[in-house]
């Protein structure tokens, strides 16, 4: 016999119990499809992250029946947590070393990604769309021909990584080593 809703609630991590109970109660009143992520607290104290998808239907006798699947997504959640931690460490290292990173689409002339430190160094607002003209306005005029040559080479030779030094027009960034990747 499959586990009933009460056993699911009992095994749910205490911090997630209210949301699971509320979902079950709501579905018992109005049977419908649902998805929900929550944690199970196992008898040995370990925690599993669960993604549940189910359909609640009324049986011929009027009882509510849940038919669905529960998937253990613990490994995915741990990987996401480790990625967020690594991203935070990278952001802190870039801030401390005044090093930014970005990815630039040379055909669309737009950032694919830019770190918070790039925004700080170049004086961009974090959510501001940045045009090639805006970037060029931040670079010393003597260095613009070199920037254009590097862009041309990147397109022509399909180089994925390159580096060069340039001077900035911003007081906060007198000289920068550019290593787009």
XYZ file of C-alpha atoms in Angstrom:
181
model
C 0.000 0.000 0.000
C 1.443 3.418 -0.978
C 2.246 5.937 1.756
C -0.658 8.195 2.659
C -0.586 11.989 2.924
C -0.105 11.859 6.720
C 3.097 9.798 6.395
C 4.409 12.241 3.764
C 3.777 15.160 6.136
C 5.397 13.303 9.055
C 8.541 12.568 7.015
C 8.755 16.103 5.592
C 11.524 18.329 6.919
C 10.088 20.551 9.701
C 10.827 23.762 7.723
C 8.834 22.454 4.722
C 6.021 20.751 6.602
C 3.586 23.689 6.527
C 3.815 24.108 2.747
C 3.383 20.367 2.128
C 0.421 20.182 4.508
C -1.164 23.252 2.903
C -0.720 21.731 -0.584
C -2.269 18.423 0.501
C -5.166 20.171 2.247
C -5.849 22.377 -0.781
C -5.683 19.404 -3.156
C -7.993 17.360 -0.926
C -10.588 20.164 -1.161
C -10.108 20.729 -4.892
C -8.423 17.757 -6.637
C -6.000 18.938 -9.318
C -2.532 18.369 -10.744
C 0.396 19.767 -8.788
C 4.173 20.001 -8.581
C 6.057 20.722 -5.404
C 9.622 20.626 -4.117
C 10.307 19.867 -0.489
C 12.753 18.059 1.760
C 12.307 14.755 3.512
C 13.944 14.189 6.882
C 14.869 10.525 6.999
C 15.018 8.466 10.229
C 18.845 8.505 10.126
C 18.810 12.336 10.117
C 19.790 12.712 6.476
C 17.842 15.038 4.194
C 16.613 14.330 0.672
C 15.305 16.978 -1.696
C 12.194 15.766 -3.497
C 10.374 16.994 -6.591
C 6.832 15.636 -6.590
C 4.402 15.709 -9.485
C 0.969 14.252 -8.976
C -2.613 14.211 -10.033
C -5.287 14.149 -7.403
C -8.513 12.518 -8.518
C -11.703 11.451 -6.852
C -12.358 7.698 -6.884
C -15.764 6.163 -7.546
C -16.279 5.928 -3.774
C -15.533 9.654 -3.386
C -12.081 9.312 -1.826
C -9.165 11.426 -3.065
C -6.380 9.443 -4.714
C -2.931 10.787 -5.578
C -1.163 9.307 -8.581
C 2.271 10.646 -9.402
C 5.998 10.458 -8.986
C 8.496 11.679 -6.438
C 12.010 12.243 -7.747
C 15.096 12.535 -5.552
C 16.784 15.778 -6.681
C 19.255 15.946 -3.805
C 22.343 15.727 -6.040
C 21.049 18.532 -8.274
C 20.326 20.787 -5.284
C 23.788 20.137 -3.826
C 25.392 20.918 -7.191
C 23.404 24.172 -7.388
C 24.509 25.088 -3.866
C 28.156 24.397 -4.718
C 27.847 26.447 -7.913
C 26.345 29.408 -6.010
C 29.150 29.155 -3.453
C 31.806 29.070 -6.197
C 30.206 32.050 -7.932
C 30.249 33.982 -4.654
C 33.942 33.150 -4.110
C 34.761 34.213 -7.681
C 32.864 37.484 -7.280
C 34.731 38.218 -4.035
C 38.105 37.368 -5.603
C 37.337 39.628 -8.575
C 36.322 42.433 -6.247
C 39.472 42.109 -4.121
C 41.777 41.913 -7.151
C 39.875 44.489 -9.246
C 39.508 41.884 -11.975
C 36.326 41.541 -13.987
C 35.239 38.876 -16.418
C 32.827 38.885 -19.305
C 31.793 37.166 -22.478
C 31.057 39.273 -25.535
C 29.205 38.307 -28.715
C 31.349 39.870 -31.452
C 28.593 39.471 -34.053
C 25.703 40.963 -32.060
C 28.051 43.394 -30.266
C 26.521 42.600 -26.914
C 27.523 41.090 -23.589
C 26.559 37.476 -23.063
C 27.760 37.812 -19.480
C 29.552 40.445 -17.403
C 30.603 40.269 -13.787
C 29.707 42.845 -11.176
C 33.356 43.902 -11.104
C 33.252 44.769 -14.832
C 30.291 47.020 -14.078
C 32.175 48.663 -11.222
C 35.417 49.092 -13.186
C 33.742 50.505 -16.281
C 31.124 52.513 -14.392
C 28.131 50.597 -15.767
C 24.878 50.139 -13.878
C 24.356 46.408 -13.222
C 21.205 46.001 -15.357
C 22.141 48.668 -17.914
C 22.313 47.490 -21.516
C 25.752 48.490 -22.746
C 26.430 49.348 -26.377
C 29.781 49.148 -28.141
C 29.736 52.961 -28.194
C 29.395 53.050 -24.397
C 32.398 50.758 -24.051
C 34.440 52.792 -26.519
C 33.574 55.982 -24.611
C 35.285 54.488 -21.537
C 38.532 53.679 -23.392
C 41.304 56.158 -24.013
C 41.254 57.359 -27.652
C 44.863 56.233 -28.194
C 43.811 52.630 -27.472
C 40.672 52.481 -29.639
C 42.489 51.340 -32.817
C 44.004 48.415 -30.858
C 40.582 47.484 -29.472
C 39.106 47.481 -32.983
C 42.020 45.368 -34.272
C 41.560 42.803 -31.523
C 37.826 42.644 -32.294
C 38.580 42.171 -35.998
C 41.047 39.372 -35.252
C 38.575 37.678 -32.919
C 35.967 37.615 -35.671
C 38.365 36.727 -38.491
C 40.286 33.990 -36.670
C 37.428 32.875 -34.411
C 39.750 33.247 -31.436
C 38.007 32.473 -28.186
C 40.526 34.062 -25.830
C 42.836 37.012 -26.189
C 44.324 39.705 -24.001
C 45.638 43.213 -24.351
C 46.247 46.276 -22.217
C 44.379 49.539 -22.573
C 44.001 52.850 -20.813
C 40.665 54.085 -19.567
C 39.039 57.488 -19.581
C 37.726 56.742 -16.083
C 39.702 57.864 -13.056
C 38.789 54.593 -11.305
C 40.446 52.534 -14.035
C 43.682 54.131 -15.196
C 44.996 50.991 -16.925
C 43.366 47.663 -17.480
C 44.522 44.338 -18.810
C 41.769 42.984 -21.001
C 41.376 39.216 -21.141
C 37.990 38.494 -22.657
C 37.101 34.867 -22.826
